[in-house]
XYZ file of C-alpha atoms in Angstrom:
128
model
C -14.213 -13.740 37.421
C -15.155 -15.985 40.363
C -15.505 -14.160 43.671
C -16.293 -10.899 41.841
C -19.224 -8.905 43.212
C -21.774 -7.350 40.887
C -24.257 -5.113 42.721
C -25.251 -7.263 45.710
C -24.532 -10.562 43.922
C -21.294 -12.519 44.019
C -20.117 -14.964 41.352
C -19.455 -18.254 43.104
C -18.767 -20.857 40.457
C -19.114 -21.711 36.823
C -22.224 -23.778 36.136
C -21.433 -24.637 32.556
C -20.918 -23.235 29.077
C -22.329 -23.517 25.632
C -25.259 -22.034 23.810
C -25.027 -18.289 24.455
C -21.837 -18.489 26.563
C -20.811 -19.298 30.117
C -23.315 -19.529 32.923
C -22.178 -18.524 36.392
C -23.878 -19.034 39.714
C -24.734 -15.772 41.486
C -25.783 -15.569 45.105
C -27.356 -12.727 46.955
C -24.555 -11.336 49.104
C -26.415 -8.532 50.866
C -26.510 -10.341 54.214
C -22.793 -11.105 54.129
C -21.961 -7.500 53.186
C -24.155 -6.217 56.024
C -22.409 -8.538 58.465
C -18.991 -7.266 57.282
C -20.107 -3.639 57.717
C -21.403 -4.352 61.213
C -18.124 -6.032 62.212
C -16.247 -2.961 61.002
C -18.527 -0.699 63.077
C -18.424 -2.663 66.355
C -15.680 -0.389 67.720
C -18.183 2.501 67.699
C -20.357 0.628 70.174
C -17.420 0.333 72.569
C -16.422 3.981 72.108
C -20.006 5.016 72.851
C -20.011 2.792 75.934
C -16.764 4.354 77.168
C -18.094 7.879 76.647
C -21.323 7.081 78.512
C -19.517 5.264 81.342
C -16.876 7.956 81.855
C -19.467 10.692 81.548
C -21.569 9.187 84.323
C -18.561 8.090 86.419
C -17.681 11.462 87.953
C -21.276 12.402 88.699
C -22.178 9.078 90.320
C -18.892 8.955 92.201
C -19.518 12.411 93.660
C -23.053 11.436 94.684
C -21.820 8.212 96.283
C -19.073 10.060 98.114
C -21.590 12.610 99.431
C -23.905 9.870 100.713
C -21.054 7.847 102.240
C -19.476 10.882 103.874
C -15.885 9.780 103.311
C -13.768 9.705 100.112
C -12.048 6.492 101.207
C -15.391 4.679 101.404
C -16.122 5.779 97.840
C -12.638 4.624 96.748
C -13.272 1.250 98.390
C -16.543 0.881 96.451
C -14.763 1.809 93.213
C -12.113 -0.824 94.023
C -14.750 -3.515 94.504
C -16.288 -2.626 91.142
C -12.863 -2.706 89.470
C -12.222 -6.089 91.078
C -15.416 -7.602 89.707
C -15.205 -6.063 86.229
C -11.419 -6.027 85.905
C -10.507 -9.367 87.485
C -13.447 -11.760 87.850
C -14.906 -11.214 84.362
C -11.557 -11.511 82.477
C -10.501 -14.589 84.482
C -13.800 -16.303 83.695
C -13.605 -15.345 80.001
C -9.930 -16.285 79.591
C -10.503 -19.530 81.458
C -13.362 -20.449 79.134
C -11.102 -19.688 76.128
C -8.096 -21.521 77.600
C -6.078 -18.301 77.512
C -4.900 -17.870 81.109
C -1.300 -18.597 80.159
C 1.139 -16.810 77.877
C 1.621 -13.486 79.681
C 4.917 -11.855 78.750
C 6.897 -9.512 80.995
C 6.666 -6.369 78.850
C 2.930 -6.707 78.232
C 2.298 -7.495 81.891
C 4.318 -4.517 83.175
C 2.777 -2.087 80.666
C -0.781 -3.197 81.439
C -0.116 -3.031 85.199
C 1.230 0.518 84.796
C -1.897 1.466 82.834
C -4.067 0.024 85.611
C -2.120 1.936 88.259
C -2.609 5.155 86.289
C -6.340 4.468 85.985
C -6.649 3.788 89.718
C -4.659 6.940 90.461
C -7.035 8.914 88.248
C -10.003 7.461 90.134
C -8.419 8.436 93.468
C -7.745 11.960 92.164
C -11.377 12.335 91.112
C -12.520 11.179 94.546
C -10.345 13.680 96.412
C -11.016 16.551 93.993
């Protein structure tokens, strides 16, 4: 019976018994349930961010390329952005977490291939 949820209350522990029966402690669990729902929905925030970023990427890249007058200058700017977001930020975060070690060969090679494909896609968009 303990741990069971009734409406937005959860039975935590038995307080005692006697008289009309057992008394159990109920707590309001609405906040905890809301937090669980939000954690389950966090991926939607990242999907929305990806859609917005990729949607604006081509348009802004084309505008930048037009103003710079050379596709290679635009590619260089994209590379600088990738460097900051793809290298500096993860190194700082992993360093703070103590997670800069433990790379395995298969994971490293697969992730590097994915990065090469992404950079190739960016170059293709620039020269399109």
